[in-house]
Amino acid sequence: MASSKCRCLALNAKLTRVTTTLTRNLRWALLWLCATAGLGLLVVRFDIAERREAFQAEARTAHRLLSQRAAQHDAILATLALLDPAPSGDHPSTRLPALYPQVLKVWRRGADGAWPEPSLASAEALSRVSGRPALAAVDAAAGHYDLVLAGSPASFALRIELARWVPWAAWPFAREGAVKADLVHGAQRLMLQPGQEATGWRGGVTPGFVFDKALDTPSQPFVLHVQRATGPAGWPWARLSALAAVLAVMVAATAALQGQRRRRRRAEQLLRLARTSRLNALGELAAGVAHELNQPLTAVIASTQAARRMLDDDPLPQATLNEALTQARDQARRAAEVVARLRRLVERPGDSAAVQPTALGDAVRGALALLQPELRRLALRPQIDDTRATVDADPVALEQILHNLLNNALQAMHAVPAAQRCLQLRIGIESGRGVLRLRDGGPGLTPDVLDHLFEPFFSTRPGGLGLGLSLCASLAGAMGGVLSAQNVAAGGAEFRLELPLTCTR
Amino acid sequence: MTNPLIHLVDDDDAVRRSLALLVGTVGLSVAEWPHPQAFLDGFDRESVGAIVLDVRMPGTSGLTLLDQLLAQGVDQPVIMLTGHGTVEMCRRAFKAGAAEFLEKPVDDERLIEALHECVRQHVRTRERLAADRGTRERYTRLSEREREVLSLVIKGQTAKQIARVLGVSPRTVETHRANLGAKLETDSLAQLIRRFAMLVEDADTE
């Protein structure tokens, strides 16, 4: 039962962890999606505006070209009327189609002649009133229209083919492209190029680009209608995918950075917690010891004080005096027993199993990494001179020693100006032993402090327990090493940690 | 008056025994109590003396015991003993009504001085209590009219003024005053006022 419950709990915890990770990733994905959508929308809008501008420019060019050509037709008719070639024979007008490919046919009507088609006659009447060419029949299916200029003695008409009318060489749109172009005259629609029907993307989000403008020639009142379909197919997908990719990289990088920061923060918290709990345990132990010692001491003092008072009595109260002194002796023994018990408690058994080959340089760098915030606060860059030494050490004890030594060095440098601060770490082999020399730019150690440096309960810091260096020294001793200290002539203190080298054989 | 009795409450036998020896050297009687609850159940509340409490005891802590004693109306002064006295603990003890707060190991002079002071204080408290009780008992002997007269006398009014207020003759007032003196067992006006002024004021405001 218990084990299944346990398993269930473990599973639950795992599930929670997985869910948390998923939720976090989902949040990042959502952020990426939103950013891509937002910026993508902007890109699409700019792109559409740009293409609309280009389309309008092209449509204006097309309009100008067509207007020029239409004006040409007016000019041809005017020239014909002016020259009025002979009604028969080799009329120059028969050679016109060769000169102007868009002119399919030329008609001439003399004073007594008749038009082959009635529409030409009515157009001639119109032309005579307005004094300029007039449009006769428009044949949308065949793609041509007729233009008449009334004159005297003869009137002329031209049949113009649309396909040849358009100056394709200068035409801004691709003939088989997406652009649809028509000339609209009333209900009739003369197709210039089919393009794609741009009635709008389904849903009408983008109706497409539209250009509508009447040609500049009043004789040929066509409206140029140009339309280009737009829609998702026309979007700048390459740019959009590049944008999405860049954003994905950025979001992923941010997520990774955040994750790293979170992990580092958690590690720091754990470290702080461990340190605090260690201090709490130490405080608890100290309080317990204090009480255990205080009780017998109270009894000893009270008994001896009682005894001393009884000495003034006459006669001497022998029995009570005896009791008081016996009490004092017993309680003094009790105190001694407490001390002995405490010593047995803190005495570490020589645990050689924990000793393992350790690169001194790596241990130093590890300890420095833990003190990064403090180093930053002091604006201090440690100089490490590592000529490599692998020593036999208990990594935990070694870390504790290094942490203590580094911490002391940093503490010492709070008191000196920033320019004077320095931290030198030299690792190497000296006479067959692995040695770390740690030199700081602090005020150094006074002779008095040097004498008592490694004694327990000796501290120069107000409120300090005075156990740090004493612990370091005994930890080093337990590993067969030596910890010593001296002042440096240039100023500051140097601590020297010596440990046995690992036997390579 | 009985011989003052010091109650020592401490679970540590050696400490308690040593302190008992020390207190005994100045001629004070000592009752030793290893268990706080046994002390609370068994000690003589009528005796004159003081209580010495250890703060750190298993089960009932010294501070809790102090609260219980005061809640029960125990009037013996309490001296607290502690191995490690914090400012907070000290403040709590005095706020709760401890007479003295001493740190272990305790100095004999200070402990004995504190004990003497406590006993003196307790004796005074008990005497004042007894006197109060006598005053109250005598006051109850007075008739309604005599109490009225007493009240006015204490306010400093003359016999004539009192007679006018009460609507009686000055001679009747004089008679009441003589009776008052006899019933309250006082010889002078000054004595009368000193002993009964508070009591009469309390009675009048009720």
XYZ file of C-alpha atoms in Angstrom:
711
model
C 0.000 0.000 0.000
C 2.636 2.428 1.162
C 4.881 1.733 -1.795
C 2.075 2.159 -4.311
C 1.092 5.428 -2.647
C 4.718 6.498 -2.797
C 4.925 5.641 -6.477
C 1.726 7.533 -7.081
C 3.172 10.592 -5.356
C 6.370 10.381 -7.375
C 4.341 10.093 -10.558
C 2.324 13.086 -9.513
C 5.438 15.146 -8.901
C 6.805 14.120 -12.288
C 3.536 15.033 -13.955
C 3.558 18.415 -12.273
C 7.100 18.998 -13.468
C 6.247 17.992 -17.030
C 3.151 20.194 -16.964
C 5.158 23.137 -15.706
C 7.719 22.699 -18.485
C 4.943 22.344 -21.047
C 3.140 25.423 -19.811
C 6.358 27.405 -19.900
C 7.148 26.239 -23.454
C 3.579 26.929 -24.514
C 3.921 30.446 -23.178
C 7.067 31.020 -25.234
C 5.411 29.516 -28.344
C 2.443 31.804 -27.853
C 4.742 34.792 -27.508
C 6.476 33.817 -30.745
C 3.131 33.370 -32.507
C 1.843 36.754 -31.385
C 5.061 38.540 -32.348
C 5.141 36.850 -35.750
C 1.479 37.640 -36.407
C 1.856 41.279 -35.351
C 5.058 42.001 -37.238
C 3.912 39.853 -40.181
C 0.767 41.948 -40.486
C 2.897 45.085 -40.630
C 5.138 43.564 -43.294
C 2.131 42.523 -45.390
C 0.556 45.959 -45.095
C 3.747 47.729 -46.136
C 4.189 45.297 -48.993
C 0.616 45.857 -50.224
C 1.040 49.624 -50.055
C 4.276 49.365 -52.007
C 2.757 47.146 -54.697
C -0.311 49.351 -54.968
C 1.954 52.335 -55.594
C 3.838 50.419 -58.302
C 0.572 49.231 -59.849
C -0.812 52.749 -59.976
C 2.366 53.989 -61.677
C 2.201 51.183 -64.248
C -1.488 51.776 -64.871
C -0.788 55.478 -65.436
C 1.899 54.535 -67.962
C -0.564 52.222 -69.752
C -3.141 55.004 -69.769
C -0.675 57.458 -71.247
C 0.422 55.033 -73.966
C -3.156 54.219 -74.964
C -4.129 57.878 -74.943
C -1.205 58.685 -77.247
C -2.214 55.916 -79.639
C -5.825 57.058 -79.634
C -4.686 60.584 -80.442
C -2.743 59.108 -83.339
C -6.008 57.735 -84.775
C -7.507 61.222 -84.678
C -4.439 62.529 -86.450
C -4.604 59.860 -89.177
C -8.232 60.711 -89.900
C -7.491 64.423 -89.930
C -4.589 63.904 -92.319
C -6.734 61.771 -94.625
C -9.450 64.405 -94.682
C -6.939 67.142 -95.309
C -5.164 65.413 -98.165
C -8.438 64.011 -99.566
C -6.932 61.446 -101.863
C -8.600 60.518 -105.139
C -11.665 58.415 -104.713
C -10.311 55.641 -106.872
C -7.145 54.076 -108.006
C -4.095 53.663 -105.943
C -5.326 55.522 -102.983
C -2.691 56.130 -100.304
C -5.258 55.226 -97.720
C -5.105 51.608 -98.875
C -1.489 51.626 -97.823
C -2.344 52.878 -94.355
C -2.707 49.423 -92.741
C 0.837 48.705 -93.809
C 2.021 51.816 -91.991
C -0.236 51.449 -88.967
C -0.783 47.785 -88.216
C -3.720 48.545 -85.942
C -5.676 50.027 -88.842
C -7.549 47.112 -90.348
C -9.593 48.994 -92.885
C -10.017 52.464 -94.306
C -13.278 53.734 -95.798
C -13.892 56.824 -97.843
C -17.250 58.232 -98.634
C -17.529 60.893 -101.270
C -20.353 63.378 -101.529
C -22.560 60.846 -103.242
C -21.166 57.658 -101.805
C -22.603 55.503 -99.121
C -21.130 53.760 -96.015
C -20.996 49.995 -96.093
C -22.466 49.899 -92.584
C -25.254 52.034 -91.188
C -23.422 52.640 -87.907
C -20.811 54.608 -89.814
C -23.468 56.933 -91.194
C -24.857 57.820 -87.786
C -21.343 58.317 -86.472
C -20.604 60.623 -89.390
C -23.596 62.725 -88.456
C -22.293 62.984 -84.903
C -18.836 63.864 -86.141
C -20.197 66.565 -88.370
C -21.840 68.215 -85.365
C -18.874 67.929 -83.019
C -16.218 68.608 -85.614
C -14.026 65.764 -84.417
C -13.909 62.014 -85.074
C -16.758 59.957 -83.617
C -16.952 56.362 -82.531
C -19.093 54.085 -84.692
C -19.502 50.359 -83.975
C -17.576 48.686 -81.218
C -17.211 44.955 -81.679
C -16.050 43.571 -78.389
C -16.057 39.964 -79.591
C -13.859 40.658 -82.587
C -11.790 43.143 -80.694
C -12.084 46.091 -83.036
C -13.963 49.379 -83.367
C -14.703 51.948 -86.061
C -13.886 55.619 -85.967
C -15.416 58.178 -88.376
C -14.418 61.735 -89.247
C -16.948 63.721 -91.258
C -15.418 66.008 -93.818
C -16.006 67.491 -97.201
C -15.764 66.629 -99.874
C -15.143 63.196 -98.404
C -15.535 61.566 -94.980
C -13.215 58.864 -93.728
C -13.544 55.931 -91.386
C -11.008 53.611 -89.822
C -11.435 50.124 -88.369
C -8.951 49.715 -85.561
C -7.899 46.411 -84.109
C -7.332 46.456 -80.409
C -4.685 43.725 -80.240
C -2.388 45.661 -82.536
C -3.348 49.003 -81.112
C -1.661 48.358 -77.793
C 2.042 49.247 -77.942
C 3.171 45.964 -76.421
C 6.857 46.852 -76.512
C 6.340 49.707 -74.086
C 3.402 48.038 -72.268
C 4.094 47.998 -68.524
C 2.203 44.774 -67.764
C 3.162 41.249 -68.701
C 0.676 40.046 -71.359
C 0.114 36.687 -69.709
C 0.434 38.152 -66.226
C -2.003 38.593 -63.404
C -3.164 42.013 -64.500
C -6.504 42.229 -66.260
C -6.907 45.192 -68.576
C -10.039 46.273 -70.497
C -11.293 49.253 -72.382
C -14.840 49.935 -71.326
C -17.303 51.759 -73.503
C -20.766 51.819 -72.060
C -21.800 48.214 -71.597
C -19.107 46.952 -73.867
C -15.851 45.701 -72.651
C -12.883 45.316 -74.994
C -10.340 43.001 -73.541
C -6.718 44.066 -73.749
C -5.362 41.193 -71.680
C -7.250 38.587 -69.649
C -5.254 38.539 -66.422
C -7.036 36.999 -63.477
C -10.493 38.008 -62.507
C -9.943 40.257 -59.493
C -13.399 40.324 -58.059
C -11.703 39.931 -54.748
C -10.418 37.186 -52.620
C -13.162 35.124 -51.130
C -14.357 37.006 -48.099
C -13.431 40.252 -49.774
C -10.492 40.981 -47.543
C -8.433 42.273 -50.432
C -10.464 43.466 -53.409
C -7.283 43.905 -55.401
C -5.822 46.990 -57.024
C -8.137 48.836 -59.413
C -7.403 51.644 -61.873
C -10.222 53.319 -63.841
C -9.579 56.319 -66.050
C -11.049 57.607 -69.315
C -8.590 58.034 -72.202
C -7.558 61.615 -72.874
C -9.097 61.536 -76.389
C -12.729 62.690 -76.401
C -13.239 61.042 -79.797
C -12.638 57.608 -78.327
C -14.297 57.789 -74.917
C -12.965 54.510 -73.562
C -12.338 53.990 -69.890
C -9.170 52.086 -69.167
C -9.959 49.561 -66.473
C -6.956 47.793 -64.976
C -7.215 45.384 -62.108
C -4.691 43.213 -60.341
C -5.831 40.464 -58.043
C -4.125 40.355 -54.702
C -4.479 37.978 -51.790
C -2.488 35.584 -49.648
C -0.875 34.167 -52.774
C 0.652 37.553 -53.452
C 2.042 38.078 -49.973
C 5.795 38.259 -49.461
C 6.055 34.751 -48.078
C 9.829 34.629 -48.213
C 10.128 37.734 -46.090
C 7.426 36.468 -43.722
C 9.148 33.138 -43.205
C 12.462 34.885 -42.643
C 10.752 37.075 -40.052
C 9.213 34.037 -38.343
C 12.574 32.305 -38.290
C 14.378 35.322 -36.830
C 11.695 35.759 -34.170
C 11.830 32.051 -33.347
C 15.572 32.301 -32.829
C 15.140 35.396 -30.654
C 12.392 33.854 -28.531
C 14.343 30.632 -28.157
C 17.429 32.579 -27.114
C 15.438 34.593 -24.580
C 13.825 31.437 -23.235
C 17.203 29.760 -22.915
C 18.638 32.814 -21.152
C 15.711 32.981 -18.771
C 15.972 29.290 -18.041
C 19.660 29.650 -17.334
C 19.047 32.623 -15.070
C 16.297 30.745 -13.258
C 18.537 27.738 -12.756
C 21.365 29.923 -11.496
C 19.036 31.721 -9.114
C 17.755 28.417 -7.776
C 21.298 27.171 -7.295
C 22.175 30.341 -5.391
C 19.088 29.957 -3.239
C 19.973 26.373 -2.458
C 23.477 27.443 -1.532
C 22.181 30.198 0.737
C 19.711 27.798 2.281
C 22.407 25.233 2.939
C 24.612 27.862 4.535
C 21.777 29.192 6.679
C 20.715 25.764 7.831
C 24.313 24.955 8.669
C 24.505 28.135 10.738
C 21.170 27.342 12.373
C 22.368 23.861 13.272
C 25.540 25.346 14.689
C 23.531 27.878 16.701
C 21.255 25.125 17.978
C 24.261 23.067 19.017
C 25.868 26.042 20.738
C 22.670 26.844 22.633
C 22.336 23.214 23.736
C 25.944 23.062 24.901
C 25.566 26.363 26.728
C 22.559 25.078 28.661
C 24.190 21.727 29.408
C 27.234 23.473 30.840
C 25.371 26.270 32.561
C 23.309 23.961 34.783
C 26.234 22.234 36.557
C 28.128 25.542 36.716
C 25.148 27.154 38.448
C 25.072 24.296 40.954
C 28.841 24.489 41.534
C 28.761 28.219 42.133
C 25.685 28.114 44.382
C 27.115 25.230 46.436
C 30.514 26.824 46.928
C 28.921 30.131 47.812
C 26.728 28.323 50.351
C 29.772 26.557 51.763
C 31.702 29.790 52.091
C 28.805 31.360 53.988
C 28.563 28.348 56.300
C 32.207 28.824 57.298
C 31.090 31.923 59.204
C 28.656 29.886 61.325
C 29.600 28.798 64.800
C 29.544 25.859 65.317
C 30.352 24.681 61.790
C 27.378 22.828 60.260
C 29.544 19.852 59.320
C 26.887 17.753 57.586
C 25.485 20.576 55.439
C 28.954 21.826 54.580
C 29.891 18.340 53.458
C 26.788 18.128 51.333
C 27.523 21.484 49.670
C 31.129 20.562 48.810
C 30.178 17.107 47.539
C 27.519 18.740 45.417
C 30.095 21.174 43.998
C 32.539 18.381 43.133
C 29.858 16.224 41.506
C 28.575 19.079 39.413
C 32.064 20.082 38.263
C 32.446 16.466 37.082
C 29.123 16.706 35.329
C 30.376 19.762 33.430
C 33.557 17.937 32.452
C 31.448 15.024 31.206
C 29.435 17.392 29.011
C 32.655 18.681 27.476
C 33.943 15.156 26.858
C 30.634 14.166 25.236
C 30.770 17.219 23.003
C 34.274 16.418 21.904
C 33.267 12.859 21.018
C 30.343 14.280 19.035
C 32.352 16.649 16.872
C 35.349 14.371 16.460
C 35.405 13.230 12.855
C 36.399 9.664 12.250
C 39.368 9.598 9.836
C 37.246 9.077 6.758
C 39.783 8.246 4.078
C 37.074 6.991 1.722
C 36.127 10.586 0.880
C 39.673 11.418 -0.228
C 40.086 11.347 -3.998
C 42.411 12.835 -6.607
C 41.331 16.432 -7.067
C 42.702 19.103 -9.390
C 43.514 21.974 -7.060
C 42.922 24.539 -9.832
C 39.425 23.209 -10.561
C 38.522 23.323 -6.879
C 39.737 26.938 -6.671
C 37.750 27.954 -9.737
C 34.664 26.217 -8.333
C 34.968 28.085 -5.049
C 35.490 31.390 -6.908
C 32.370 30.772 -8.979
C 30.324 30.643 -5.783
C 31.696 34.027 -4.733
C 31.028 35.739 -8.081
C 28.467 38.239 -6.665
C 30.866 39.322 -3.922
C 33.751 39.624 -6.410
C 31.591 41.788 -8.643
C 30.634 43.990 -5.698
C 34.311 44.572 -4.926
C 35.129 45.030 -8.646
C 37.781 42.382 -8.186
C 39.264 40.137 -10.891
C 41.208 37.262 -9.341
C 44.550 36.433 -10.963
C 45.009 32.696 -11.202
C 48.414 31.235 -11.959
C 47.754 27.525 -12.293
C 50.739 25.278 -13.006
C 48.518 22.293 -12.206
C 48.631 20.124 -9.149
C 46.451 17.109 -8.463
C 46.131 16.430 -4.764
C 44.509 13.804 -2.567
C 41.670 15.622 -0.880
C 38.091 15.305 0.286
C 36.319 17.597 -2.216
C 33.768 18.769 0.350
C 36.390 19.613 2.966
C 38.589 21.254 0.323
C 35.664 23.366 -0.865
C 34.969 24.431 2.694
C 38.596 25.440 3.246
C 38.774 27.381 -0.039
C 35.444 29.069 0.570
C 36.568 30.183 4.024
C 39.947 31.439 2.848
C 38.473 33.329 -0.112
C 35.706 34.764 2.037
C 38.262 36.010 4.572
C 40.360 37.575 1.817
C 37.326 39.379 0.383
C 36.264 40.539 3.844
C 39.749 41.920 4.463
C 39.568 43.952 1.265
C 36.399 45.795 2.186
C 38.552 48.048 4.331
C 41.032 49.126 1.635
C 40.532 51.478 -1.368
C 39.472 49.819 -4.622
C 42.774 50.475 -6.380
C 44.654 48.503 -3.758
C 42.397 45.456 -3.924
C 43.814 42.351 -5.546
C 43.480 38.609 -5.250
C 46.316 36.365 -6.433
C 45.998 32.612 -6.512
C 49.072 30.539 -7.329
C 48.771 26.799 -7.692
C 51.778 24.603 -8.136
C 54.069 21.951 -6.728
C 56.592 22.833 -4.052
C 59.008 20.178 -2.815
C 56.710 17.331 -3.719
C 53.510 18.806 -2.300
C 50.555 20.480 -3.987
C 50.447 24.088 -2.828
C 47.940 26.895 -3.167
C 49.106 30.389 -2.253
C 46.304 32.882 -1.785
C 47.409 36.482 -1.541
C 45.069 39.411 -0.893
C 45.515 43.172 -1.012
C 43.990 43.697 2.405
C 45.587 45.378 5.412
C 47.501 42.206 6.369
C 47.664 40.519 9.783
C 48.996 42.099 12.949
C 51.566 40.025 14.900
C 48.999 39.506 17.643
C 46.439 38.151 15.172
C 49.062 35.943 13.474
C 49.830 34.279 16.818
C 46.221 33.235 17.414
C 44.946 32.918 13.840
C 44.117 29.217 13.899
C 42.835 29.013 17.473
C 39.141 28.319 17.930
C 36.909 31.183 19.091
C 39.479 33.750 17.989
C 37.890 36.319 15.699
C 38.712 39.873 14.636
C 35.224 40.350 13.275
C 32.626 41.692 15.683
C 30.096 38.913 16.176
C 32.377 36.377 14.473
C 32.341 32.863 15.903
C 36.068 32.474 15.374
C 35.648 28.927 14.138
C 36.329 29.371 10.391
C 40.120 29.214 10.228
C 40.389 26.778 13.100
C 38.047 24.465 11.202
C 40.056 24.969 7.988
C 43.283 24.095 9.747
C 41.853 20.928 11.273
C 40.229 19.920 7.964
C 43.567 20.406 6.183
C 45.317 18.452 8.912
C 42.840 15.573 8.576
C 43.776 15.302 4.891
C 47.486 15.259 5.664
C 47.883 18.898 4.695
C 49.019 22.096 6.355
C 47.467 25.536 6.435
C 49.675 28.489 7.293
C 49.633 32.259 6.990
C 52.116 35.085 6.724
C 52.263 38.733 5.798
C 53.528 39.883 2.426
C 56.174 42.598 2.299
C 54.202 44.464 -0.366
C 51.149 44.514 1.893
C 48.314 42.060 2.449
C 48.267 38.534 3.787
C 49.184 35.238 2.171
C 47.608 31.928 3.130
C 49.382 28.782 2.060
C 47.492 25.505 1.780
C 49.663 22.461 1.319
C 48.199 19.064 0.416
C 49.747 15.711 -0.507
C 50.068 15.096 -4.258
C 48.212 12.190 -5.782
C 50.516 9.257 -6.442
C 50.422 8.658 -10.175
C 51.500 5.054 -9.889
C 3.672 35.940 61.812
C 5.036 32.648 60.440
C 8.611 32.220 59.304
C 8.994 33.247 55.607
C 9.055 30.270 53.229
C 10.908 30.280 49.891
C 9.536 27.973 47.183
C 12.238 26.726 44.778
C 10.860 25.319 41.503
C 13.573 23.755 39.303
C 13.663 20.375 37.595
C 17.453 20.091 37.842
C 18.058 18.355 41.192
C 21.622 19.579 41.607
C 20.785 23.186 40.836
C 17.737 23.132 43.092
C 19.593 21.445 45.974
C 22.534 23.866 45.732
C 20.271 26.867 45.664
C 18.360 25.471 48.658
C 21.638 25.151 50.579
C 22.560 28.698 49.646
C 19.185 30.150 50.657
C 19.268 28.110 53.870
C 22.510 29.800 54.970
C 20.651 33.076 55.622
C 18.027 31.402 57.776
C 15.153 31.275 55.348
C 13.038 28.112 55.141
C 13.049 26.457 51.703
C 10.490 24.220 50.031
C 11.862 22.363 46.984
C 9.623 21.535 44.026
C 11.028 19.480 41.163
C 7.757 19.494 39.179
C 5.940 22.710 38.267
C 2.533 21.039 38.333
C 3.103 19.475 41.760
C 4.109 22.917 43.044
C 1.032 24.550 41.546
C -1.219 21.923 43.127
C 0.486 21.664 46.477
C 2.029 24.887 47.778
C 0.567 26.863 50.655
C -0.865 30.073 49.266
C -1.337 31.596 52.728
C 2.333 31.405 53.730
C 4.519 34.493 53.659
C 7.570 34.353 51.399
C 8.644 34.226 47.742
C 8.808 31.894 44.747
C 11.922 31.155 42.655
C 11.109 29.779 39.171
C 13.422 28.328 36.546
C 12.420 29.532 33.083
C 13.530 26.403 31.231
C 11.661 23.378 32.537
C 10.166 20.399 30.741
C 6.373 20.413 30.482
C 5.425 23.771 31.911
C 7.873 26.588 31.212
C 8.640 29.096 33.938
C 6.874 31.904 32.084
C 3.691 29.852 31.674
C 3.794 28.939 35.352
C 4.207 32.627 36.217
C 1.092 33.478 34.200
C -0.874 30.724 35.932
C 0.214 31.856 39.413
C -0.855 35.431 38.780
C -4.126 34.303 37.200
C -4.854 32.378 40.399
C -4.260 35.513 42.461
C -1.110 34.261 44.136
C 0.478 37.282 45.863
C 3.916 35.855 46.678
C 6.570 37.748 44.642
C 8.206 35.646 41.905
C 11.911 35.608 41.013
C 12.692 34.161 37.573
C 15.949 32.299 36.926
C 17.241 31.604 33.431
C 20.386 30.170 31.894
C 20.188 32.303 28.790
C 18.117 35.429 29.249
C 17.165 37.341 26.149
C 15.874 40.881 26.326
C 12.549 39.627 25.006
C 12.254 36.970 27.694
C 13.146 39.506 30.368
C 10.545 41.941 29.061
C 7.883 39.238 29.027
C 8.703 38.174 32.577
C 8.465 41.697 33.980
C 5.310 42.407 31.980
C 3.775 39.248 33.395
C 4.567 40.518 36.884
C 7.873 38.937 37.900
C 9.542 40.747 40.806
C 13.078 39.952 39.656
C 14.848 38.336 36.714
C 18.242 36.719 37.380
C 20.667 34.882 35.106
C 22.279 31.578 35.992
C 24.864 31.037 37.335
C 23.393 33.364 39.904
C 25.430 35.548 42.240
C 24.687 34.694 45.898
C 24.573 38.325 47.025
C 22.092 39.278 44.342
C 19.862 36.265 44.917
C 19.754 36.706 48.671
C 19.247 40.449 48.387
C 16.383 39.842 45.957
C 14.844 37.218 48.252
C 14.988 39.524 51.276
C 13.437 42.319 49.284
C 10.661 40.026 48.062
C 9.909 38.777 51.558
C 9.820 42.332 52.939
C 7.511 43.364 50.135
C 5.256 40.371 50.701
C 5.029 41.030 54.437
C 4.044 44.637 53.734
C 1.423 43.511 51.232
C -0.071 41.090 53.704
C -0.135 43.721 56.508
C -1.828 46.263 54.264
C -4.350 43.638 53.275
C -5.104 42.841 56.927
C -5.479 46.564 57.749
C -7.808 47.038 54.817
C -9.907 44.158 55.938
C -10.220 45.699 59.490
C -11.176 49.106 58.119
C -13.857 47.622 55.928
C -15.237 45.525 58.743
C -15.529 48.576 61.071
C -17.152 50.671 58.352
C -19.954 48.106 58.058
C -20.873 48.782 61.735
C -22.063 52.322 60.905
C -25.728 53.200 60.485
C -26.974 54.942 57.299
C -27.098 58.359 58.999
C -23.634 57.902 60.485
C -22.219 57.183 57.044
C -23.761 60.402 55.737
C -22.202 62.341 58.585
C -18.826 60.628 57.995
C -18.907 61.524 54.327
C -19.525 65.177 55.087
C -16.906 65.235 57.862
C -14.316 63.904 55.438
C -15.296 66.639 52.975
C -14.185 69.085 55.698
C -17.564 70.482 56.764
C -18.201 71.782 60.284
C -20.922 70.430 62.582
C -23.137 73.432 61.824
C -22.814 72.987 58.089
C -23.570 69.278 58.380
C -26.606 70.023 60.565
C -27.924 72.402 57.897
C -27.387 69.905 55.090
C -29.051 67.046 56.931
C -31.766 69.221 58.510
C -30.936 68.220 62.090
C -29.604 70.108 65.092
C -25.815 70.586 65.537
C -26.042 68.665 68.776
C -27.374 65.579 67.018
C -24.448 65.854 64.584
C -22.034 65.998 67.506
C -23.611 62.829 68.924
C -23.234 61.033 65.582
C -19.608 62.102 65.395
C -18.887 60.726 68.853
C -20.535 57.412 67.914
C -18.519 57.322 64.710
C -15.255 57.677 66.579
C -16.181 54.867 68.923
C -17.370 52.449 66.228
C -14.405 53.073 63.927
C -11.941 52.960 66.820
C -10.257 56.261 65.947
C -9.069 58.933 68.391
C -8.665 61.942 66.137
C -10.156 63.541 63.066
C -6.804 63.166 61.302
C -6.804 59.397 61.879
C -10.402 59.168 60.743
C -9.671 60.908 57.488
C -6.450 59.010 56.786
C -8.011 55.576 57.243
C -11.467 56.047 55.817
C -11.270 58.788 53.182
C -10.626 56.316 50.324
C -13.231 53.881 51.539
C -15.918 56.571 51.880
C -15.148 58.041 48.484
C -15.443 54.582 46.930
C -18.755 54.016 48.747
C -20.130 57.416 47.661
C -19.327 56.968 44.003
C -20.947 53.519 43.930
